[in-house]
């Protein structure tokens, strides 16, 4: 049926996608990745405000209770953002891929005792009762595996995220100012200490997606481009000086990281998206092979 | 830490006036949960002159939509949601006797003015510490609008619930 290339096509059942998404939803909501845990632990040593240290200590205890007693880290278990990187040599069998993801979310949120926080229509606002639909980002890549990341996104911080359509003349300083402004305006509402994901370049929607993807990076990662790394460092320094602190009650631990991802853009534009995440920066990943 | 032990509902106005922005407190007693959808319904009832499903006078509202309880648990994860979204409805509730609010995030000038006018206090609970905060909740009962799921109104009994006075009855705020 696929003459010539059929030998290389790997079949992966949609049921396995459902199973993986289900498990990843629960895993992400009960336990943070080690880099995020370490960042919280370390901040207890470096935070200058006594109240800030007391809050960070409670946040660390919260993580322990969540893991030990299987209580979600935060009651806002998020809208499920699912990233699929699908190898171009993969054929999904046994059903509709999108529905397989939604079914995984449906089962994960029910079996994991996670909060159902999704309304079917933004104006009518009736809860769907099962946290579906998910937001799905699909990318076709070389290879023969399916890589899945589930990143439940809480809206305390999502609401404080911004897109700025800057002018080319705004340059590096404009990008820096946009990042710091978004964090300053987010303040206590975004549950600091935050992780700041930034997308620069592309188009209106491309920069927003880059910003979301930047939140998935290890917390200690830095851009490998020197001029971008400098903006990350300057932004983090200026954010620290805002004195927002843990829970927005003052202190030096306002953001753990500023991650910037870039893309080519148009001669007339400099799009900047700032996607803010709280200290509960959740994501869990798995690779499925045939 | 020197947390003040506070009983709610407050027994007197003096107790509220004795709270100052920056005070760390441990709250015990009873309160009601309400967030976006419940506030909208309360506002609609008040517009029609109908009674609310719970008494506001002297009470505290916790801006909370918990995650479901596992068998054997009182409640699931139970941290605060952003109070700012309730600002449109809050002055009216304060004028009707609401005395305490627990949430996180900034409040509007209208809310702060209504707090000063009525002698009310706004506590911050730590956002994103829902597992920890759930341990301070000893009873939970849905008392209205069960159809709203997590947004239903619950009556909670709490014991030594950690919070911080973030805006006091004089309008002084700890947020910069």
PDB file of N, CA and C in Angstrom, chain A residues 170-250:
ATOM      1  N   UNK A 170      13.018  48.733  18.444  1.00  0.00           N
ATOM      2  CA  UNK A 170      12.998  48.517  19.902  1.00  0.00           C
ATOM      3  C   UNK A 170      14.146  47.608  20.346  1.00  0.00           C
ATOM      4  N   UNK A 171      14.534  46.688  19.474  1.00  0.00           N
ATOM      5  CA  UNK A 171      15.734  45.874  19.691  1.00  0.00           C
ATOM      6  C   UNK A 171      15.822  45.155  21.023  1.00  0.00           C
ATOM      7  N   UNK A 172      17.068  44.928  21.423  1.00  0.00           N
ATOM      8  CA  UNK A 172      17.354  44.171  22.638  1.00  0.00           C
ATOM      9  C   UNK A 172      16.713  44.816  23.862  1.00  0.00           C
ATOM     10  N   UNK A 173      16.811  46.156  23.939  1.00  0.00           N
ATOM     11  CA  UNK A 173      16.258  46.864  25.105  1.00  0.00           C
ATOM     12  C   UNK A 173      14.744  46.690  25.174  1.00  0.00           C
ATOM     13  N   UNK A 174      14.095  46.717  24.012  1.00  0.00           N
ATOM     14  CA  UNK A 174      12.646  46.548  23.965  1.00  0.00           C
ATOM     15  C   UNK A 174      12.231  45.183  24.480  1.00  0.00           C
ATOM     16  N   UNK A 175      12.981  44.169  24.099  1.00  0.00           N
ATOM     17  CA  UNK A 175      12.674  42.803  24.542  1.00  0.00           C
ATOM     18  C   UNK A 175      12.840  42.715  26.057  1.00  0.00           C
ATOM     19  N   UNK A 176      13.940  43.247  26.538  1.00  0.00           N
ATOM     20  CA  UNK A 176      14.229  43.224  27.970  1.00  0.00           C
ATOM     21  C   UNK A 176      13.115  43.937  28.757  1.00  0.00           C
ATOM     22  N   UNK A 177      12.743  45.131  28.273  1.00  0.00           N
ATOM     23  CA  UNK A 177      11.700  45.900  28.963  1.00  0.00           C
ATOM     24  C   UNK A 177      10.363  45.152  28.975  1.00  0.00           C
ATOM     25  N   UNK A 178      10.058  44.485  27.865  1.00  0.00           N
ATOM     26  CA  UNK A 178       8.787  43.750  27.774  1.00  0.00           C
ATOM     27  C   UNK A 178       8.752  42.621  28.810  1.00  0.00           C
ATOM     28  N   UNK A 179       9.855  41.919  28.941  1.00  0.00           N
ATOM     29  CA  UNK A 179       9.904  40.793  29.890  1.00  0.00           C
ATOM     30  C   UNK A 179       9.718  41.316  31.315  1.00  0.00           C
ATOM     31  N   UNK A 180      10.475  42.356  31.661  1.00  0.00           N
ATOM     32  CA  UNK A 180      10.430  42.861  33.039  1.00  0.00           C
ATOM     33  C   UNK A 180       9.057  43.470  33.337  1.00  0.00           C
ATOM     34  N   UNK A 181       8.485  44.140  32.340  1.00  0.00           N
ATOM     35  CA  UNK A 181       7.157  44.718  32.527  1.00  0.00           C
ATOM     36  C   UNK A 181       6.111  43.631  32.803  1.00  0.00           C
ATOM     37  N   UNK A 182       6.176  42.555  32.025  1.00  0.00           N
ATOM     38  CA  UNK A 182       5.197  41.469  32.219  1.00  0.00           C
ATOM     39  C   UNK A 182       5.325  40.891  33.625  1.00  0.00           C
ATOM     40  N   UNK A 183       6.546  40.712  34.089  1.00  0.00           N
ATOM     41  CA  UNK A 183       6.742  40.137  35.424  1.00  0.00           C
ATOM     42  C   UNK A 183       6.290  41.120  36.508  1.00  0.00           C
ATOM     43  N   UNK A 184       6.594  42.408  36.319  1.00  0.00           N
ATOM     44  CA  UNK A 184       6.184  43.406  37.311  1.00  0.00           C
ATOM     45  C   UNK A 184       4.663  43.446  37.421  1.00  0.00           C
ATOM     46  N   UNK A 185       3.989  43.428  36.259  1.00  0.00           N
ATOM     47  CA  UNK A 185       2.523  43.482  36.277  1.00  0.00           C
ATOM     48  C   UNK A 185       1.915  42.192  36.823  1.00  0.00           C
ATOM     49  N   UNK A 186       2.615  41.097  36.629  1.00  0.00           N
ATOM     50  CA  UNK A 186       2.123  39.811  37.154  1.00  0.00           C
ATOM     51  C   UNK A 186       2.180  39.819  38.681  1.00  0.00           C
ATOM     52  N   UNK A 187       3.288  40.288  39.218  1.00  0.00           N
ATOM     53  CA  UNK A 187       3.450  40.447  40.668  1.00  0.00           C
ATOM     54  C   UNK A 187       2.952  39.255  41.459  1.00  0.00           C
ATOM     55  N   UNK A 188       2.170  39.526  42.511  1.00  0.00           N
ATOM     56  CA  UNK A 188       1.734  38.445  43.391  1.00  0.00           C
ATOM     57  C   UNK A 188       0.700  37.515  42.745  1.00  0.00           C
ATOM     58  N   UNK A 189       0.041  37.984  41.679  1.00  0.00           N
ATOM     59  CA  UNK A 189      -1.046  37.205  41.086  1.00  0.00           C
ATOM     60  C   UNK A 189      -0.569  35.909  40.441  1.00  0.00           C
ATOM     61  N   UNK A 190       0.681  35.894  39.999  1.00  0.00           N
ATOM     62  CA  UNK A 190       1.188  34.748  39.239  1.00  0.00           C
ATOM     63  C   UNK A 190       1.879  33.714  40.127  1.00  0.00           C
ATOM     64  N   UNK A 191       1.686  33.806  41.443  1.00  0.00           N
ATOM     65  CA  UNK A 191       2.301  32.858  42.375  1.00  0.00           C
ATOM     66  C   UNK A 191       3.815  32.751  42.209  1.00  0.00           C
ATOM     67  N   UNK A 192       4.525  33.860  42.451  1.00  0.00           N
ATOM     68  CA  UNK A 192       5.981  33.770  42.413  1.00  0.00           C
ATOM     69  C   UNK A 192       6.496  32.947  43.581  1.00  0.00           C
ATOM     70  N   UNK A 193       7.728  32.390  43.494  1.00  0.00           N
ATOM     71  CA  UNK A 193       8.685  32.534  42.392  1.00  0.00           C
ATOM     72  C   UNK A 193       8.226  31.870  41.082  1.00  0.00           C
ATOM     73  N   UNK A 194       8.490  32.594  39.990  1.00  0.00           N
ATOM     74  CA  UNK A 194       8.005  32.183  38.676  1.00  0.00           C
ATOM     75  C   UNK A 194       9.117  31.580  37.834  1.00  0.00           C
ATOM     76  N   UNK A 195       8.689  30.968  36.733  1.00  0.00           N
ATOM     77  CA  UNK A 195       9.588  30.661  35.630  1.00  0.00           C
ATOM     78  C   UNK A 195       9.029  31.450  34.447  1.00  0.00           C
ATOM     79  N   UNK A 196       9.899  32.149  33.729  1.00  0.00           N
ATOM     80  CA  UNK A 196       9.448  33.040  32.666  1.00  0.00           C
ATOM     81  C   UNK A 196       9.883  32.471  31.316  1.00  0.00           C
ATOM     82  N   UNK A 197       8.905  32.089  30.523  1.00  0.00           N
ATOM     83  CA  UNK A 197       9.179  31.574  29.181  1.00  0.00           C
ATOM     84  C   UNK A 197       8.960  32.689  28.171  1.00  0.00           C
ATOM     85  N   UNK A 198       9.935  32.901  27.300  1.00  0.00           N
ATOM     86  CA  UNK A 198       9.838  34.015  26.350  1.00  0.00           C
ATOM     87  C   UNK A 198      10.053  33.498  24.936  1.00  0.00           C
ATOM     88  N   UNK A 199       9.202  33.935  24.031  1.00  0.00           N
ATOM     89  CA  UNK A 199       9.398  33.657  22.613  1.00  0.00           C
ATOM     90  C   UNK A 199       9.662  34.974  21.910  1.00  0.00           C
ATOM     91  N   UNK A 200      10.703  35.013  21.111  1.00  0.00           N
ATOM     92  CA  UNK A 200      11.031  36.244  20.378  1.00  0.00           C
ATOM     93  C   UNK A 200      11.153  35.894  18.908  1.00  0.00           C
ATOM     94  N   UNK A 201      10.433  36.640  18.070  1.00  0.00           N
ATOM     95  CA  UNK A 201      10.499  36.422  16.628  1.00  0.00           C
ATOM     96  C   UNK A 201       9.301  35.651  16.111  1.00  0.00           C
ATOM     97  N   UNK A 202       9.407  35.183  14.881  1.00  0.00           N
ATOM     98  CA  UNK A 202       8.301  34.475  14.254  1.00  0.00           C
ATOM     99  C   UNK A 202       7.158  35.429  13.947  1.00  0.00           C
ATOM    100  N   UNK A 203       5.937  34.942  14.189  1.00  0.00           N
ATOM    101  CA  UNK A 203       4.727  35.726  13.974  1.00  0.00           C
ATOM    102  C   UNK A 203       4.000  35.822  15.308  1.00  0.00           C
ATOM    103  N   UNK A 204       2.817  36.421  15.299  1.00  0.00           N
ATOM    104  CA  UNK A 204       2.007  36.577  16.513  1.00  0.00           C
ATOM    105  C   UNK A 204       1.857  35.257  17.272  1.00  0.00           C
ATOM    106  N   UNK A 205       1.443  34.192  16.552  1.00  0.00           N
ATOM    107  CA  UNK A 205       1.202  32.922  17.246  1.00  0.00           C
ATOM    108  C   UNK A 205       2.479  32.129  17.469  1.00  0.00           C
ATOM    109  N   UNK A 206       3.462  32.307  16.577  1.00  0.00           N
ATOM    110  CA  UNK A 206       4.707  31.536  16.709  1.00  0.00           C
ATOM    111  C   UNK A 206       5.450  31.934  17.989  1.00  0.00           C
ATOM    112  N   UNK A 207       5.496  33.232  18.281  1.00  0.00           N
ATOM    113  CA  UNK A 207       6.241  33.647  19.473  1.00  0.00           C
ATOM    114  C   UNK A 207       5.540  33.152  20.736  1.00  0.00           C
ATOM    115  N   UNK A 208       4.219  33.081  20.704  1.00  0.00           N
ATOM    116  CA  UNK A 208       3.486  32.586  21.878  1.00  0.00           C
ATOM    117  C   UNK A 208       3.792  31.107  22.115  1.00  0.00           C
ATOM    118  N   UNK A 209       3.849  30.345  21.022  1.00  0.00           N
ATOM    119  CA  UNK A 209       4.146  28.922  21.187  1.00  0.00           C
ATOM    120  C   UNK A 209       5.582  28.705  21.649  1.00  0.00           C
ATOM    121  N   UNK A 210       6.516  29.525  21.139  1.00  0.00           N
ATOM    122  CA  UNK A 210       7.909  29.430  21.596  1.00  0.00           C
ATOM    123  C   UNK A 210       8.002  29.711  23.095  1.00  0.00           C
ATOM    124  N   UNK A 211       7.228  30.696  23.542  1.00  0.00           N
ATOM    125  CA  UNK A 211       7.258  31.054  24.965  1.00  0.00           C
ATOM    126  C   UNK A 211       6.766  29.888  25.811  1.00  0.00           C
ATOM    127  N   UNK A 212       5.726  29.238  25.335  1.00  0.00           N
ATOM    128  CA  UNK A 212       5.204  28.066  26.057  1.00  0.00           C
ATOM    129  C   UNK A 212       6.249  26.958  26.084  1.00  0.00           C
ATOM    130  N   UNK A 213       6.895  26.717  24.948  1.00  0.00           N
ATOM    131  CA  UNK A 213       7.919  25.659  24.877  1.00  0.00           C
ATOM    132  C   UNK A 213       9.111  25.984  25.774  1.00  0.00           C
ATOM    133  N   UNK A 214       9.402  27.273  25.919  1.00  0.00           N
ATOM    134  CA  UNK A 214      10.552  27.680  26.747  1.00  0.00           C
ATOM    135  C   UNK A 214      10.347  27.271  28.204  1.00  0.00           C
ATOM    136  N   UNK A 215       9.083  27.152  28.626  1.00  0.00           N
ATOM    137  CA  UNK A 215       8.798  26.741  30.010  1.00  0.00           C
ATOM    138  C   UNK A 215       9.160  25.283  30.262  1.00  0.00           C
ATOM    139  N   UNK A 216       9.343  24.527  29.186  1.00  0.00           N
ATOM    140  CA  UNK A 216       9.663  23.094  29.337  1.00  0.00           C
ATOM    141  C   UNK A 216      11.155  22.858  29.544  1.00  0.00           C
ATOM    142  N   UNK A 217      11.962  23.880  29.332  1.00  0.00           N
ATOM    143  CA  UNK A 217      13.422  23.714  29.441  1.00  0.00           C
ATOM    144  C   UNK A 217      13.823  23.457  30.889  1.00  0.00           C
ATOM    145  N   UNK A 218      14.939  22.738  31.099  1.00  0.00           N
ATOM    146  CA  UNK A 218      15.442  22.572  32.470  1.00  0.00           C
ATOM    147  C   UNK A 218      15.669  23.954  33.090  1.00  0.00           C
ATOM    148  N   UNK A 219      15.389  24.079  34.377  1.00  0.00           N
ATOM    149  CA  UNK A 219      15.354  25.419  34.974  1.00  0.00           C
ATOM    150  C   UNK A 219      16.720  26.105  34.902  1.00  0.00           C
ATOM    151  N   UNK A 220      17.799  25.335  34.868  1.00  0.00           N
ATOM    152  CA  UNK A 220      19.132  25.948  34.811  1.00  0.00           C
ATOM    153  C   UNK A 220      19.683  26.095  33.394  1.00  0.00           C
ATOM    154  N   UNK A 221      18.873  25.819  32.405  1.00  0.00           N
ATOM    155  CA  UNK A 221      19.332  25.923  31.015  1.00  0.00           C
ATOM    156  C   UNK A 221      19.509  27.391  30.617  1.00  0.00           C
ATOM    157  N   UNK A 222      20.399  27.632  29.677  1.00  0.00           N
ATOM    158  CA  UNK A 222      20.595  28.978  29.133  1.00  0.00           C
ATOM    159  C   UNK A 222      20.622  28.877  27.628  1.00  0.00           C
ATOM    160  N   UNK A 223      20.296  29.967  26.967  1.00  0.00           N
ATOM    161  CA  UNK A 223      20.362  29.986  25.511  1.00  0.00           C
ATOM    162  C   UNK A 223      21.809  29.738  25.075  1.00  0.00           C
ATOM    163  N   UNK A 224      21.978  29.029  23.956  1.00  0.00           N
ATOM    164  CA  UNK A 224      23.353  28.817  23.469  1.00  0.00           C
ATOM    165  C   UNK A 224      23.806  29.957  22.559  1.00  0.00           C
ATOM    166  N   UNK A 225      22.936  30.952  22.376  1.00  0.00           N
ATOM    167  CA  UNK A 225      23.338  32.135  21.610  1.00  0.00           C
ATOM    168  C   UNK A 225      23.728  33.222  22.611  1.00  0.00           C
ATOM    169  N   UNK A 226      24.915  33.749  22.439  1.00  0.00           N
ATOM    170  CA  UNK A 226      25.442  34.661  23.445  1.00  0.00           C
ATOM    171  C   UNK A 226      24.569  35.906  23.640  1.00  0.00           C
ATOM    172  N   UNK A 227      24.114  36.507  22.529  1.00  0.00           N
ATOM    173  CA  UNK A 227      23.337  37.755  22.655  1.00  0.00           C
ATOM    174  C   UNK A 227      21.986  37.509  23.324  1.00  0.00           C
ATOM    175  N   UNK A 228      21.474  36.304  23.181  1.00  0.00           N
ATOM    176  CA  UNK A 228      20.195  35.962  23.823  1.00  0.00           C
ATOM    177  C   UNK A 228      20.421  35.640  25.301  1.00  0.00           C
ATOM    178  N   UNK A 229      21.515  34.933  25.550  1.00  0.00           N
ATOM    179  CA  UNK A 229      21.836  34.610  26.944  1.00  0.00           C
ATOM    180  C   UNK A 229      22.008  35.890  27.766  1.00  0.00           C
ATOM    181  N   UNK A 230      22.570  36.924  27.126  1.00  0.00           N
ATOM    182  CA  UNK A 230      22.763  38.191  27.837  1.00  0.00           C
ATOM    183  C   UNK A 230      21.401  38.804  28.226  1.00  0.00           C
ATOM    184  N   UNK A 231      20.430  38.707  27.318  1.00  0.00           N
ATOM    185  CA  UNK A 231      19.092  39.242  27.660  1.00  0.00           C
ATOM    186  C   UNK A 231      18.486  38.420  28.801  1.00  0.00           C
ATOM    187  N   UNK A 232      18.665  37.103  28.743  1.00  0.00           N
ATOM    188  CA  UNK A 232      18.142  36.251  29.833  1.00  0.00           C
ATOM    189  C   UNK A 232      18.726  36.693  31.179  1.00  0.00           C
ATOM    190  N   UNK A 233      20.032  36.907  31.191  1.00  0.00           N
ATOM    191  CA  UNK A 233      20.709  37.265  32.454  1.00  0.00           C
ATOM    192  C   UNK A 233      20.296  38.645  32.946  1.00  0.00           C
ATOM    193  N   UNK A 234      20.246  39.612  32.015  1.00  0.00           N
ATOM    194  CA  UNK A 234      19.848  40.974  32.406  1.00  0.00           C
ATOM    195  C   UNK A 234      18.415  40.986  32.927  1.00  0.00           C
ATOM    196  N   UNK A 235      17.554  40.235  32.243  1.00  0.00           N
ATOM    197  CA  UNK A 235      16.141  40.197  32.654  1.00  0.00           C
ATOM    198  C   UNK A 235      16.027  39.615  34.069  1.00  0.00           C
ATOM    199  N   UNK A 236      16.756  38.546  34.314  1.00  0.00           N
ATOM    200  CA  UNK A 236      16.686  37.902  35.628  1.00  0.00           C
ATOM    201  C   UNK A 236      17.188  38.849  36.725  1.00  0.00           C
ATOM    202  N   UNK A 237      18.234  39.587  36.388  1.00  0.00           N
ATOM    203  CA  UNK A 237      18.795  40.550  37.339  1.00  0.00           C
ATOM    204  C   UNK A 237      17.773  41.648  37.666  1.00  0.00           C
ATOM    205  N   UNK A 238      17.143  42.195  36.623  1.00  0.00           N
ATOM    206  CA  UNK A 238      16.166  43.269  36.836  1.00  0.00           C
ATOM    207  C   UNK A 238      14.911  42.762  37.548  1.00  0.00           C
ATOM    208  N   UNK A 239      14.543  41.518  37.268  1.00  0.00           N
ATOM    209  CA  UNK A 239      13.379  40.917  37.933  1.00  0.00           C
ATOM    210  C   UNK A 239      13.668  40.753  39.423  1.00  0.00           C
ATOM    211  N   UNK A 240      14.881  40.351  39.722  1.00  0.00           N
ATOM    212  CA  UNK A 240      15.293  40.178  41.113  1.00  0.00           C
ATOM    213  C   UNK A 240      15.179  41.499  41.886  1.00  0.00           C
ATOM    214  N   UNK A 241      15.499  42.588  41.189  1.00  0.00           N
ATOM    215  CA  UNK A 241      15.470  43.915  41.823  1.00  0.00           C
ATOM    216  C   UNK A 241      14.040  44.422  42.047  1.00  0.00           C
ATOM    217  N   UNK A 242      13.049  43.768  41.459  1.00  0.00           N
ATOM    218  CA  UNK A 242      11.662  44.228  41.630  1.00  0.00           C
ATOM    219  C   UNK A 242      11.159  43.994  43.052  1.00  0.00           C
ATOM    220  N   UNK A 243      11.841  43.117  43.793  1.00  0.00           N
ATOM    221  CA  UNK A 243      11.459  42.823  45.183  1.00  0.00           C
ATOM    222  C   UNK A 243      10.034  42.281  45.297  1.00  0.00           C
ATOM    223  N   UNK A 244       9.632  41.471  44.323  1.00  0.00           N
ATOM    224  CA  UNK A 244       8.303  40.835  44.403  1.00  0.00           C
ATOM    225  C   UNK A 244       8.373  39.687  45.412  1.00  0.00           C
ATOM    226  N   UNK A 245       9.324  38.811  45.238  1.00  0.00           N
ATOM    227  CA  UNK A 245       9.579  37.758  46.231  1.00  0.00           C
ATOM    228  C   UNK A 245       8.549  36.652  46.283  1.00  0.00           C
ATOM    229  N   UNK A 246       8.807  35.643  47.130  1.00  0.00           N
ATOM    230  CA  UNK A 246       7.883  34.511  47.250  1.00  0.00           C
ATOM    231  C   UNK A 246       6.469  34.967  47.629  1.00  0.00           C
ATOM    232  N   UNK A 247       5.479  34.488  46.911  1.00  0.00           N
ATOM    233  CA  UNK A 247       4.067  34.844  47.119  1.00  0.00           C
ATOM    234  C   UNK A 247       3.810  36.342  46.923  1.00  0.00           C
ATOM    235  N   UNK A 248       4.805  37.062  46.384  1.00  0.00           N
ATOM    236  CA  UNK A 248       4.607  38.491  46.121  1.00  0.00           C
ATOM    237  C   UNK A 248       4.702  39.344  47.361  1.00  0.00           C
ATOM    238  N   UNK A 249       5.281  38.778  48.432  1.00  0.00           N
ATOM    239  CA  UNK A 249       5.321  39.503  49.709  1.00  0.00           C
ATOM    240  C   UNK A 249       6.720  40.045  50.007  1.00  0.00           C
ATOM    241  N   UNK A 250       7.503  40.245  48.960  1.00  0.00           N
ATOM    242  CA  UNK A 250       8.832  40.835  49.103  1.00  0.00           C
ATOM    243  C   UNK A 250       9.926  39.802  49.193  1.00  0.00           C
TER     244      UNK A 250
END
